[in-house]
Coordinates of C-alpha atoms (C1' of nucleotides) in Angstrom, one line a residue:
Chain A
X162 CA 0.1 0.1 0.0
X163 CA 2.7 2.4 0.9
X164 CA 4.5 1.7 -2.3
X165 CA 1.4 2.1 -4.2
X166 CA 1.0 5.6 -2.8
X167 CA 4.5 6.3 -3.5
X168 CA 4.0 5.4 -7.1
X169 CA 0.9 7.9 -7.1
X170 CA 2.9 10.6 -5.8
X171 CA 5.7 9.9 -8.3
X172 CA 3.3 9.9 -11.3
X173 CA 1.9 13.3 -9.9
X174 CA 5.6 14.8 -9.4
X175 CA 6.5 13.8 -13.0
X176 CA 3.4 15.8 -14.2
X177 CA 4.5 18.7 -12.2
X178 CA 8.1 18.6 -13.7
X179 CA 6.6 18.7 -17.2
X180 CA 4.4 21.6 -16.5
X181 CA 7.3 23.6 -15.0
X182 CA 6.2 23.7 -11.4
X183 CA 9.0 21.6 -10.3
X184 CA 12.5 22.0 -11.8
X185 CA 13.5 19.3 -14.3
X186 CA 16.5 18.1 -12.0
X187 CA 14.1 17.3 -9.1
X188 CA 15.2 14.1 -7.4
X189 CA 12.4 13.5 -4.9
X190 CA 12.9 11.2 -2.1
X191 CA 9.2 10.0 -1.6
X192 CA 8.4 9.1 1.9
X193 CA 5.1 7.5 3.0
X194 CA 4.4 7.0 6.5
X195 CA 1.8 5.4 8.7
X196 CA -0.1 8.1 10.6
X197 CA -0.4 8.0 14.4
X198 CA -3.6 10.0 14.6
X199 CA -6.6 8.5 12.7
X200 CA -7.8 11.9 11.8
X201 CA -4.7 12.3 9.7
X202 CA -6.0 9.4 7.4
X203 CA -4.2 6.0 7.1
X204 CA -0.9 7.3 5.4
X205 CA 0.7 10.4 5.1
X206 CA 3.6 11.9 2.9
X207 CA 5.8 14.8 3.6
X208 CA 6.8 15.2 -0.1
X209 CA 5.6 18.9 -0.3
X210 CA 7.7 19.9 2.7
X211 CA 10.8 18.5 1.1
X212 CA 10.2 20.0 -2.3
X213 CA 8.7 23.4 -1.5
X214 CA 12.2 25.1 -1.5
X215 CA 13.0 23.7 -4.9
X216 CA 9.6 24.8 -6.4
X217 CA 10.1 28.2 -4.9
X218 CA 6.6 28.0 -3.2
X219 CA 5.3 27.3 0.3
X220 CA 4.7 23.7 1.1
X221 CA 0.8 23.9 1.5
X222 CA 0.4 25.4 -2.2
X223 CA 2.6 22.8 -3.5
X224 CA 0.8 19.9 -1.6
X225 CA -2.4 21.2 -3.3
X226 CA -0.8 21.0 -6.8
X227 CA 0.6 17.5 -6.0
X228 CA -3.0 16.5 -4.9
X229 CA -4.5 17.8 -8.2
X230 CA -2.0 15.9 -10.2
X231 CA -2.5 12.6 -8.3
X232 CA -3.9 9.8 -10.6
X233 CA -7.1 8.0 -9.4
X234 CA -6.8 4.8 -7.5
X235 CA -9.3 2.3 -6.3
X236 CA -7.4 2.0 -3.0
X237 CA -7.5 5.6 -2.1
X238 CA -10.8 7.0 -0.8
X239 CA -9.7 10.6 -0.6
X240 CA -6.8 12.8 0.2
X241 CA -6.5 15.8 2.6
X242 CA -3.7 18.5 3.1
X243 CA -3.0 19.2 6.7
X244 CA -0.8 20.9 9.0
X245 CA 2.3 22.5 7.4
X246 CA 1.8 20.7 4.1
X247 CA 1.3 16.9 4.9
X248 CA -0.7 15.1 2.3
X249 CA -2.9 12.5 4.1
X250 CA -4.4 9.5 2.4
X251 CA -7.4 7.7 3.4
X252 CA -7.6 4.2 2.2
X253 CA -10.7 2.6 0.5
X254 CA -12.8 -0.4 1.6
X255 CA -11.4 -2.1 -1.5
X256 CA -7.9 -1.8 -0.3
X257 CA -8.7 -3.4 3.2
X258 CA -10.4 -6.1 1.5
X259 CA -7.3 -6.9 -0.6
X260 CA -5.2 -6.8 2.5
X261 CA -7.2 -9.4 4.3
X262 CA -7.5 -11.6 1.4
X263 CA -3.6 -11.5 1.1
X264 CA -3.1 -12.5 4.6
X265 CA -5.7 -15.4 4.4
X266 CA -4.0 -16.6 1.3
X267 CA -0.2 -16.2 2.2
X268 CA -1.0 -17.5 5.9
X269 CA 2.4 -18.1 7.4
X270 CA 4.2 -16.6 4.6
X271 CA 2.4 -13.1 5.1
X272 CA 5.1 -10.6 6.1
X273 CA 8.0 -12.6 4.6
X274 CA 9.9 -11.2 1.7
X275 CA 12.7 -12.0 -0.6
X276 CA 14.9 -9.0 0.0
X277 CA 17.8 -11.2 1.1
X278 CA 17.7 -13.0 -2.3
X279 CA 19.3 -16.1 -0.8
X280 CA 22.5 -14.3 0.1
X281 CA 24.3 -15.9 3.0
X282 CA 24.4 -14.4 6.4
X283 CA 26.0 -15.8 9.5
X284 CA 25.0 -14.8 12.9
X285 CA 27.5 -15.8 15.7
X286 CA 26.0 -15.7 19.1
X287 CA 26.1 -17.0 22.7
X288 CA 29.7 -18.4 22.2
X289 CA 30.0 -18.8 25.9
X290 CA 33.2 -20.3 27.3
X291 CA 32.8 -24.0 28.2
X292 CA 33.7 -23.0 31.9
X293 CA 30.2 -22.9 33.4
X294 CA 26.5 -23.2 32.9
X295 CA 24.9 -20.4 30.7
X296 CA 23.6 -17.4 32.7
X297 CA 21.0 -14.9 32.1
X298 CA 23.3 -12.7 30.0
X299 CA 23.9 -15.4 27.6
X300 CA 20.1 -16.0 27.6
X301 CA 19.7 -12.5 26.3
X302 CA 22.4 -13.3 23.6
X303 CA 20.6 -16.4 22.7
X304 CA 17.1 -14.7 22.6
X305 CA 18.4 -11.8 20.6
X306 CA 20.6 -13.8 18.3
X307 CA 18.1 -16.4 17.6
X308 CA 15.4 -13.8 16.8
X309 CA 17.8 -12.0 14.5
X310 CA 18.2 -15.2 12.7
X311 CA 14.5 -15.7 12.3
X312 CA 14.2 -12.1 11.1
X313 CA 16.9 -12.5 8.6
X314 CA 15.3 -15.7 7.3
X315 CA 12.0 -13.9 7.0
X316 CA 13.7 -11.4 4.7
X317 CA 15.0 -14.1 2.5
X318 CA 18.5 -14.5 3.7
X319 CA 20.3 -17.9 3.9
X320 CA 20.9 -18.0 7.6
X321 CA 23.8 -19.9 9.5
X322 CA 23.7 -19.9 13.2
X323 CA 27.1 -20.3 14.7
X324 CA 28.5 -20.8 18.2
X325 CA 32.2 -20.2 18.8
X326 CA 33.9 -22.2 21.5
X327 CA 36.9 -20.9 23.2
X328 CA 38.2 -24.3 24.1
X329 CA 41.9 -23.2 24.1
X330 CA 43.6 -20.9 26.3
X331 CA 44.1 -19.9 29.9
X332 CA 40.5 -20.1 31.0
X333 CA 40.4 -23.7 30.1
X334 CA 43.5 -24.4 32.1
X335 CA 41.9 -22.8 35.1
X336 CA 38.8 -24.9 34.6
X337 CA 41.0 -28.2 34.4
X338 CA 42.8 -27.0 37.6
X339 CA 39.8 -26.1 39.4
X340 CA 38.2 -29.6 38.6
X341 CA 41.4 -31.2 39.5
X342 CA 41.5 -29.5 42.7
X343 CA 37.8 -30.9 43.5
X344 CA 39.0 -34.4 42.4
X345 CA 41.6 -34.2 45.2
X346 CA 39.0 -33.1 47.6
X347 CA 40.1 -29.6 48.0
X348 CA 37.7 -26.7 48.4
X349 CA 38.1 -23.1 47.3
X350 CA 39.3 -22.1 50.9
X351 CA 42.2 -24.5 50.7
X352 CA 45.8 -22.7 50.5
X353 CA 46.5 -24.7 47.4
X354 CA 43.3 -23.9 45.6
X355 CA 44.1 -22.5 42.0
X356 CA 44.4 -18.7 42.2
X357 CA 41.8 -17.9 39.6
X358 CA 39.7 -21.1 40.0
X359 CA 36.2 -21.6 39.5
X360 CA 34.4 -21.9 42.7
X361 CA 30.9 -23.0 41.6
X362 CA 29.1 -26.1 42.9
X363 CA 28.9 -27.4 39.3
X364 CA 32.7 -27.9 39.5
X365 CA 32.1 -30.5 42.5
X366 CA 29.4 -32.3 40.4
X367 CA 31.9 -32.3 37.4
X368 CA 34.8 -33.6 39.4
X369 CA 32.5 -36.3 40.8
X370 CA 31.4 -37.3 37.4
X371 CA 35.1 -37.5 36.2
X372 CA 36.0 -39.8 39.1
X373 CA 33.1 -42.0 38.5
X374 CA 34.3 -42.6 35.0
X375 CA 31.1 -41.3 33.5
X376 CA 31.0 -40.8 29.5
X377 CA 29.9 -37.3 28.4
X378 CA 28.7 -36.4 25.0
X379 CA 28.5 -33.0 23.5
X380 CA 27.3 -32.0 20.0
X381 CA 30.5 -33.5 18.3
X382 CA 32.6 -35.3 20.8
X383 CA 32.5 -37.8 23.6
X384 CA 34.8 -38.3 26.5
X385 CA 35.1 -40.8 29.4
X386 CA 36.5 -39.8 32.7
X387 CA 39.7 -41.6 33.5
X388 CA 39.2 -41.3 37.2
X389 CA 42.8 -40.3 37.7
X390 CA 43.0 -36.9 39.3
X391 CA 46.6 -36.5 38.2
X392 CA 45.6 -36.8 34.6
X393 CA 45.3 -33.1 34.0
X394 CA 44.8 -33.4 30.2
X395 CA 42.1 -36.0 30.6
X396 CA 40.3 -33.7 33.1
X397 CA 40.6 -30.9 30.7
X398 CA 39.0 -32.7 27.9
X399 CA 36.4 -34.3 30.2
X400 CA 35.4 -30.9 31.7
X401 CA 35.1 -29.2 28.3
X402 CA 32.9 -32.0 26.9
X403 CA 30.8 -32.0 30.0
X404 CA 30.1 -28.3 30.3
X405 CA 29.5 -28.2 26.5
X406 CA 26.9 -30.9 27.2
X407 CA 25.3 -28.9 29.7
X408 CA 25.3 -25.9 27.6
X409 CA 23.7 -27.9 25.0
X410 CA 21.0 -28.9 27.2
X411 CA 20.2 -25.3 28.3
X412 CA 20.1 -24.1 24.6
X413 CA 17.7 -27.0 23.8
X414 CA 15.5 -26.0 26.7
X415 CA 15.6 -22.5 25.3
X416 CA 14.5 -23.7 21.8
X417 CA 17.8 -22.4 20.2
X418 CA 19.6 -24.7 17.8
X419 CA 23.1 -24.0 16.1
X420 CA 24.1 -25.0 12.5
X421 CA 27.8 -24.8 13.3
X422 CA 29.8 -25.2 16.6
X423 CA 33.3 -23.8 15.6
X424 CA 36.1 -24.7 18.1
X425 CA 38.9 -22.4 18.7
X426 CA 41.2 -25.3 18.9
X427 CA 40.6 -26.3 15.4
X428 CA 42.2 -23.0 14.2
X429 CA 45.3 -24.0 15.9
X430 CA 45.2 -27.7 14.7
X431 CA 44.4 -26.6 11.2
X432 CA 47.3 -24.0 11.0
X433 CA 44.9 -21.2 10.6
X434 CA 46.4 -19.2 13.5
X435 CA 50.0 -19.5 12.1
X436 CA 48.8 -18.7 8.7
X437 CA 47.1 -15.4 9.9
X438 CA 50.2 -14.4 12.1
X439 CA 52.5 -15.1 8.9
X440 CA 50.3 -12.9 6.7
X441 CA 50.3 -10.1 9.3
X442 CA 54.1 -10.2 9.7
X443 CA 54.6 -10.4 5.9
X444 CA 52.2 -7.4 5.5
X445 CA 54.5 -5.5 7.8
X446 CA 52.2 -4.6 10.6
X447 CA 54.0 -6.2 13.4
X448 CA 57.0 -5.6 15.4
X449 CA 58.8 -7.1 18.4
X450 CA 59.1 -5.3 21.8
X451 CA 60.0 -6.6 25.2
X452 CA 59.9 -10.0 24.0
X453 CA 56.5 -10.0 22.5
X454 CA 55.1 -9.6 19.0
X455 CA 52.8 -6.7 18.7
X456 CA 50.3 -5.8 15.9
X457 CA 50.1 -2.1 14.9
X458 CA 46.4 -1.8 15.4
X459 CA 46.8 2.0 15.8
X460 CA 47.2 2.1 12.1
X461 CA 43.5 1.0 12.0
X462 CA 42.0 3.3 14.7
X463 CA 42.8 1.6 17.9
X464 CA 44.1 3.6 20.6
X465 CA 47.1 1.4 21.3
X466 CA 48.9 -1.4 19.7
X467 CA 48.2 -4.9 21.0
X468 CA 50.3 -7.9 21.8
X469 CA 49.9 -10.9 19.5
X470 CA 52.3 -13.3 20.9
X471 CA 53.0 -13.2 24.7
X472 CA 56.6 -13.5 26.1
X473 CA 55.6 -17.1 27.1
X474 CA 55.0 -17.8 23.4
X475 CA 51.3 -18.1 23.5
X476 CA 49.0 -16.1 21.5
X477 CA 46.6 -13.6 22.9
X478 CA 42.9 -14.3 22.3
X479 CA 42.5 -11.9 19.5
X480 CA 44.8 -13.6 17.3
X481 CA 42.6 -16.7 16.9
X482 CA 39.7 -14.3 16.6
X483 CA 41.2 -12.8 13.6
X484 CA 41.9 -16.1 12.1
X485 CA 38.5 -17.2 12.8
X486 CA 36.9 -14.2 11.2
X487 CA 39.2 -14.5 8.1
X488 CA 37.7 -18.1 8.0
X489 CA 34.2 -16.7 8.1
X490 CA 35.1 -14.2 5.3
X491 CA 36.5 -17.0 3.3
X492 CA 33.3 -19.1 3.8
X493 CA 31.6 -16.5 1.6
X494 CA 29.1 -14.8 4.0
X495 CA 27.8 -11.6 2.6
X496 CA 27.0 -10.4 6.0
X497 CA 28.4 -11.6 9.4
X498 CA 26.6 -10.4 12.5
X499 CA 28.4 -11.0 15.9
X500 CA 25.9 -10.8 18.8
X501 CA 27.6 -10.5 22.1
X502 CA 27.7 -8.8 25.5
X503 CA 28.6 -5.3 25.5
X504 CA 31.5 -6.0 28.0
X505 CA 33.4 -7.5 25.1
X506 CA 33.0 -4.2 23.1
X507 CA 36.7 -3.7 22.9
X508 CA 37.3 -6.8 20.6
X509 CA 35.5 -4.9 17.8
X510 CA 38.2 -2.5 17.0
X511 CA 41.0 -5.2 17.4
X512 CA 39.2 -7.8 15.2
X513 CA 38.4 -5.4 12.4
X514 CA 42.0 -3.9 12.6
X515 CA 43.4 -7.4 12.3
X516 CA 41.4 -8.1 9.3
X517 CA 42.4 -4.9 7.7
X518 CA 45.9 -5.8 8.4
X519 CA 45.5 -9.1 6.6
X520 CA 44.8 -7.2 3.4
X521 CA 42.4 -9.7 2.2
X522 CA 40.0 -7.1 0.6
X523 CA 37.6 -7.3 3.6
X524 CA 35.4 -4.1 3.8
X525 CA 36.4 -1.7 6.6
X526 CA 33.3 -2.1 8.7
X527 CA 33.1 -5.9 8.4
X528 CA 31.7 -7.7 10.4
X529 CA 28.5 -6.3 12.0
X530 CA 28.1 -6.3 15.7
X531 CA 25.2 -6.4 17.8
X532 CA 25.8 -5.7 21.4
X533 CA 23.5 -6.4 24.4
X534 CA 23.8 -4.7 27.8
X535 CA 23.4 -6.3 31.1
X536 CA 20.4 -7.8 32.6
X537 CA 19.2 -7.3 36.1
X538 CA 16.9 -9.7 37.6
X539 CA 14.2 -8.6 40.0
X540 CA 12.1 -10.8 42.3
X541 CA 9.7 -9.5 44.9
X542 CA 10.9 -6.0 44.0
X543 CA 14.4 -6.8 44.9
X544 CA 17.5 -7.4 42.7
X545 CA 18.6 -10.9 42.5
X546 CA 22.3 -10.7 43.0
X547 CA 24.4 -12.8 40.9
X548 CA 28.2 -13.2 42.0
X549 CA 30.2 -15.4 39.7
X550 CA 33.1 -15.3 42.0
X551 CA 31.1 -16.5 44.9
X552 CA 29.7 -19.2 42.6
X553 CA 26.2 -18.1 43.2
X554 CA 24.6 -18.1 39.9
X555 CA 21.1 -17.8 38.4
X556 CA 21.4 -19.8 35.3
X557 CA 19.5 -19.7 32.3
X558 CA 18.0 -23.0 33.1
X559 CA 16.8 -21.9 36.4
X560 CA 15.1 -19.1 34.7
X561 CA 13.4 -21.3 32.1
X562 CA 12.2 -23.7 34.8
X563 CA 10.9 -21.0 36.8
X564 CA 9.0 -18.7 34.4
X565 CA 9.0 -21.0 31.2
X566 CA 10.5 -20.8 27.8
X567 CA 8.1 -18.4 26.2
X568 CA 8.2 -15.6 28.9
X569 CA 11.9 -15.8 29.1
X570 CA 12.5 -15.5 25.3
X571 CA 9.9 -12.7 25.1
X572 CA 11.3 -10.7 28.0
X573 CA 15.0 -11.1 26.9
X574 CA 14.2 -10.0 23.3
X575 CA 11.4 -7.4 24.0
X576 CA 14.0 -4.6 24.8
X577 CA 16.4 -2.7 22.8
X578 CA 19.5 -4.4 23.1
X579 CA 21.4 -1.2 23.7
X580 CA 19.7 -0.8 27.0
X581 CA 20.1 -2.4 30.4
X582 CA 17.2 -4.9 30.8
X583 CA 15.2 -5.3 33.9
X584 CA 13.9 -8.8 34.2
X585 CA 10.9 -9.0 36.6
X586 CA 10.5 -12.6 37.4
X587 CA 7.1 -12.0 39.2
X588 CA 5.8 -10.3 36.1
X589 CA 7.0 -13.0 33.7
X590 CA 5.4 -15.7 35.8
X591 CA 2.0 -13.8 36.3
X592 CA -0.8 -15.2 34.3
X593 CA -2.5 -11.9 33.7
X594 CA -3.0 -9.2 31.2
X595 CA -0.2 -7.4 33.0
X596 CA 2.2 -9.8 31.5
X597 CA 2.8 -8.8 27.9
X598 CA 3.6 -12.4 26.8
X599 CA 0.6 -13.6 28.3
X600 CA -1.5 -10.8 26.9
X601 CA -0.4 -11.5 23.3
X602 CA -0.6 -15.2 23.5
X603 CA -4.2 -14.8 24.9
X604 CA -5.1 -12.6 21.9
X605 CA -4.4 -15.5 19.9
X606 CA -6.1 -17.9 22.1
X607 CA -9.0 -15.8 22.2
X608 CA -9.5 -15.9 18.4
X609 CA -9.4 -19.7 18.7
X610 CA -11.9 -19.6 21.5
X611 CA -14.3 -17.7 19.3
X612 CA -14.2 -20.3 16.8
X613 CA -14.8 -23.0 19.4
X614 CA -17.8 -21.1 20.4
X615 CA -18.9 -20.7 16.9
X616 CA -18.8 -24.4 16.5
X617 CA -20.8 -24.9 19.8
X618 CA -23.6 -22.7 18.2
X619 CA -23.5 -25.0 15.2
X620 CA -22.5 -22.3 13.0
X621 CA -19.7 -22.1 10.5
X622 CA -17.2 -19.5 9.2
X623 CA -17.9 -18.7 5.6
X624 CA -14.8 -17.1 4.1
X625 CA -16.1 -16.1 0.9
X626 CA -19.2 -14.3 2.6
X627 CA -16.7 -12.8 5.1
X628 CA -14.4 -11.4 2.5
X629 CA -17.2 -10.0 0.5
X630 CA -18.8 -8.4 3.7
X631 CA -15.4 -6.7 4.9
X632 CA -17.0 -3.3 3.9
X633 CA -19.3 -3.8 7.0
X634 CA -16.4 -3.4 9.4
X635 CA -16.8 0.4 10.0
X636 CA -16.0 0.7 13.7
X637 CA -12.7 2.5 14.8
X638 CA -11.5 -0.7 16.5
X639 CA -11.9 -2.6 13.4
X640 CA -10.3 -0.1 11.1
X641 CA -7.4 0.2 13.5
X642 CA -6.9 -3.5 13.4
X643 CA -6.9 -3.5 9.6
X644 CA -4.3 -0.8 9.4
X645 CA -2.1 -2.4 11.9
X646 CA -2.2 -5.8 10.1
X647 CA -0.9 -4.0 7.0
X648 CA 2.0 -2.6 8.9
X649 CA 3.3 -6.0 9.6
X650 CA 5.5 -6.6 6.5
X651 CA 7.3 -3.5 7.1
X652 CA 7.9 -4.3 10.7
X653 CA 9.6 -7.5 9.4
X654 CA 12.0 -5.4 7.1
X655 CA 12.6 -2.7 9.7
X656 CA 13.3 -4.9 12.6
X657 CA 15.8 -6.8 10.5
X658 CA 17.5 -3.7 8.9
X659 CA 17.7 -2.2 12.4
X660 CA 18.9 -5.4 13.9
X661 CA 16.2 -4.9 16.5
X662 CA 14.0 -7.8 17.4
X663 CA 12.4 -5.8 20.1
X664 CA 10.5 -4.0 17.5
X665 CA 8.7 -7.2 16.5
X666 CA 7.7 -7.6 20.3
X667 CA 6.4 -3.9 20.4
X668 CA 4.3 -4.4 17.4
X669 CA 2.8 -7.6 18.5
X670 CA 1.8 -6.0 21.9
X671 CA 0.1 -3.1 19.9
X672 CA -1.9 -5.6 17.7
X673 CA -2.9 -7.6 20.7
X674 CA -4.0 -4.6 22.5
X675 CA -6.1 -3.4 19.5
X676 CA -7.7 -6.9 19.1
X677 CA -8.6 -7.1 23.0
X678 CA -10.1 -3.6 22.6
X679 CA -12.1 -4.7 19.7
X680 CA -13.1 -7.9 21.5
X681 CA -14.2 -6.1 24.5
X682 CA -16.2 -3.6 22.6
X683 CA -18.1 -5.7 20.2
X684 CA -19.5 -9.2 19.9
X685 CA -18.1 -11.3 17.1
X686 CA -20.7 -13.8 17.1
X687 CA -23.7 -11.5 16.1
X688 CA -26.9 -12.6 14.3
X689 CA -26.3 -10.7 11.1
X690 CA -24.4 -13.3 8.8
X691 CA -22.6 -10.9 6.8
X692 CA -21.4 -8.9 9.9
X693 CA -20.5 -12.1 11.7
X694 CA -18.5 -13.5 8.9
X695 CA -16.7 -10.3 8.2
X696 CA -15.5 -10.1 11.9
X697 CA -14.6 -13.8 11.9
X698 CA -12.5 -13.1 8.9
X699 CA -10.8 -10.2 10.5
X700 CA -10.2 -12.3 13.6
X701 CA -8.6 -15.0 11.4
X702 CA -6.3 -12.4 9.9
X703 CA -5.3 -11.1 13.2
X704 CA -4.6 -14.6 14.5
X705 CA -2.4 -15.3 11.6
X706 CA -0.5 -12.2 12.0
X707 CA 0.0 -12.9 15.8
X708 CA 1.3 -16.4 15.0
X709 CA 3.7 -15.2 12.5
X710 CA 5.1 -12.5 14.6
X711 CA 5.4 -14.8 17.6
X712 CA 7.1 -17.3 15.5
X713 CA 9.8 -14.6 14.8
X714 CA 10.4 -14.3 18.6
X715 CA 10.4 -18.1 19.0
X716 CA 7.3 -17.9 21.3
X717 CA 4.5 -20.2 20.9
X718 CA 1.1 -19.2 19.9
X719 CA -1.4 -21.4 22.0
X720 CA -4.9 -22.2 20.9
X721 CA -6.0 -22.7 24.5
X722 CA -4.9 -21.0 27.7
Chain B
rG959 C1' 41.6 10.2 32.4
rC960 C1' 40.2 7.5 27.4
rG961 C1' 36.5 4.6 24.5
rC962 C1' 31.4 2.5 23.9
rC963 C1' 26.2 2.3 25.6
rC964 C1' 22.2 4.6 28.3
rG965 C1' 19.3 8.9 30.4
rU966 C1' 11.7 10.0 28.0
rA967 C1' 5.4 10.4 33.2
rG968 C1' 6.6 8.2 40.4
rC969 C1' 8.1 2.9 38.1
rU970 C1' 9.0 -0.4 33.6
rC971 C1' 9.4 1.0 28.7
rA972 C1' 7.7 2.7 23.3
rA973 C1' 8.2 6.2 19.5
rU974 C1' 11.8 5.6 10.3
rG975 C1' 14.0 13.4 11.3
rG976 C1' 7.5 14.8 11.1
rA977 C1' 1.7 17.0 13.0
rU978 C1' -0.9 17.4 20.0
rA979 C1' 6.0 12.5 22.6
rG980 C1' 2.8 7.2 23.4
rA981 C1' 1.6 2.3 26.3
rG982 C1' 1.4 -0.7 30.8
rC983 C1' 1.9 -0.5 36.3
rA984 C1' 0.7 2.7 40.3
rC985 C1' -2.9 6.6 41.7
rU986 C1' -8.2 8.8 41.2
rC987 C1' -13.0 8.3 39.3
rG988 C1' -16.7 5.7 36.9
rC989 C1' -19.0 1.0 34.6
rC990 C1' -19.8 -4.3 34.6
rU991 C1' -20.7 -9.8 35.2
rU992 C1' -19.9 -11.0 28.9
rC993 C1' -17.9 -14.8 22.6
rU994 C1' -13.0 -17.1 28.1
rA995 C1' -11.7 -15.0 32.8
rA996 C1' -11.6 -9.5 39.0
rG997 C1' -12.7 -7.4 33.8
rC998 C1' -13.7 -2.9 31.1
rG999 C1' -13.7 2.6 30.3
rA1000 C1' -12.0 7.4 31.6
rG1001 C1' -8.8 10.9 34.1
rC1002 C1' -4.2 12.5 36.4
rG1003 C1' 0.8 12.6 35.3
rG1004 C1' 6.3 15.5 30.6
rU1005 C1' 11.0 21.8 30.0
rU1006 C1' 12.4 13.8 26.3
rG1007 C1' 19.4 15.0 32.1
rC1008 C1' 21.4 20.3 30.9
rA1009 C1' 23.1 24.2 27.2
rG1010 C1' 24.0 25.3 22.2
rG1011 C1' 24.0 23.9 16.9
rU1012 C1' 22.1 21.8 12.0
rU1013 C1' 17.1 21.4 9.7
rC1014 C1' 10.9 23.9 6.9
rG1015 C1' 10.6 20.5 11.3
rA1016 C1' 14.9 17.3 16.5
rC1017 C1' 13.5 12.3 21.9
rC1018 C1' 16.2 11.0 17.1
rC1019 C1' 21.6 14.1 13.8
rC1020 C1' 26.3 17.4 15.6
rU1021 C1' 29.3 19.8 19.9
rG1022 C1' 30.2 20.7 24.9
rC1023 C1' 28.7 19.6 29.9
rC1024 C1' 26.0 16.6 34.0
rG1025 C1' 24.5 11.7 35.9
rG1026 C1' 24.5 6.2 35.5
rG1027 C1' 26.6 1.3 33.3
rC1028 C1' 30.3 -1.4 30.9
rG1029 C1' 35.4 -1.7 29.1
rC1030 C1' 40.3 0.1 29.2
rG1031 C1' 45.5 -7.2 30.7
rC1032 C1' 51.2 -10.2 27.6
rC1033 C1' 42.6 -12.7 30.5
rA1034 C1' 38.5 -14.1 27.2

RNA sequence: GCGCCCGUAGCUCAAUGGAUAGAGCACUCGCCUUCUAAGCGAGCGGUUGCAGGUUCGACCCCUGCCGGGCGCGCCA
């Protein structure tokens, strides 16, 4: 509809250019917007405001000329000029009929588009170190990342979900030492407890499992505990497999599935780290100082140079990171989005600098990043304190067990990822209209409920009558619903373009709200056959869009609540 | 000190550079017992942190402050 109106305006502008009202070199950027206020019609364009200067006239006068030059359209009932020179468009009944028809025909495809044209996008998210269970911050990453994937898919992209495991390096050593200490019966208060050891209770369980000789399986490896507390290497492998398995379970409970689990260790075993280092050296961006090898990241906007190879010979974490992203590039992804916690913000400049220094013709701003801020958990009006050091943990699985998958996903995805998030457990658990997830899902269930009632009354929905009778929908609430249903495809585009799943959540809340208002104000199952079928048809369209949108969030659309 | 993010109603949050900045909760006042619910409706509530700038038009873009969060390792 927006495009249609833009086309009408474009035709009008062409006419005005021909008759000399507008200069021949006019390059109009036609913008058509949804109106907020119903009295401003259904759509509005600011075109006269932007072109008034070029036309050497005032916006209102120009808008009158544009309106006069607009070609007739079945979809437009009338136009009005308002305010400083906005042109307001009122859509016709024919247009709403067309929209509802499209929704009923396209069903779960309504709102999807092929803008991505099958191009490859990779989204890397969660990427938690296998040193402990997933906490709520990972949960936010999982929810936002997975919704982004669903959004990109809805926009016609070929999506790969990827999880990067830091299974090499110092943190894994710490983990192994911590487990070993537990295997030997030490606790964190003991004098020979490892300096930066992990203190959580899960380490105890892990050690017990190792000493029992359990076999643990993760996505692509399995390992059996050797029961030997001195076998540090065995403990390391076992611990990583064990915790990866735990994380797999957490993610499964959250309904998040990855296509690729990429192991940091593979970058070493396959020589990709060494190859990247060699290229960086050959390209002349490195130097030795103080026994370490440095990368001149300041050549690419960093505020100081970074150590690549430590004096102990090991590489710092960002070297395999660079090798990893080169690998992503070579795998042919047009777009790569890294979803991660904002506390890792400083890696962005480093990774991009490293990629530039490789001189592999990788674009400067590549890859994309979506960062999420911290999550505060509230229960009973008080903050639930999470201390990693003390080992007190609110894990993602705890949260899912307590409030359910749907509410957890919704709450974690419904806020702008740039902002800190307040997770109110009591609200997420409540089964009332105060809870936005419940409220949206209930709108969906309510449509289903109307149809159950319809069957009880031995009546049937006649879609053909309904569509023909859509002109009977004259109430404010009904028209609002129709207009909002029409907005959905644009929401899908915008949310993906802005990398902002929360915009889907906001939209759904508004749509649900409009539906509840409609439901509360008018009976659907009225005597009048035409009106009844028209309302049922509208309700089906609403249910469809709610279901489509909830699917983008990974939240279920129940038929009965 | 430097970098990034945030600052909108009492609280939690919305708002493609557009018209009178919107919801929910809380509060106040009404209504109601229903196609699925103790629900529905209305009202109250704002100098969009402050000060400039760009623009026909700024919560949004730019600059400088103030306040909060995160990061500033040869940890990841």
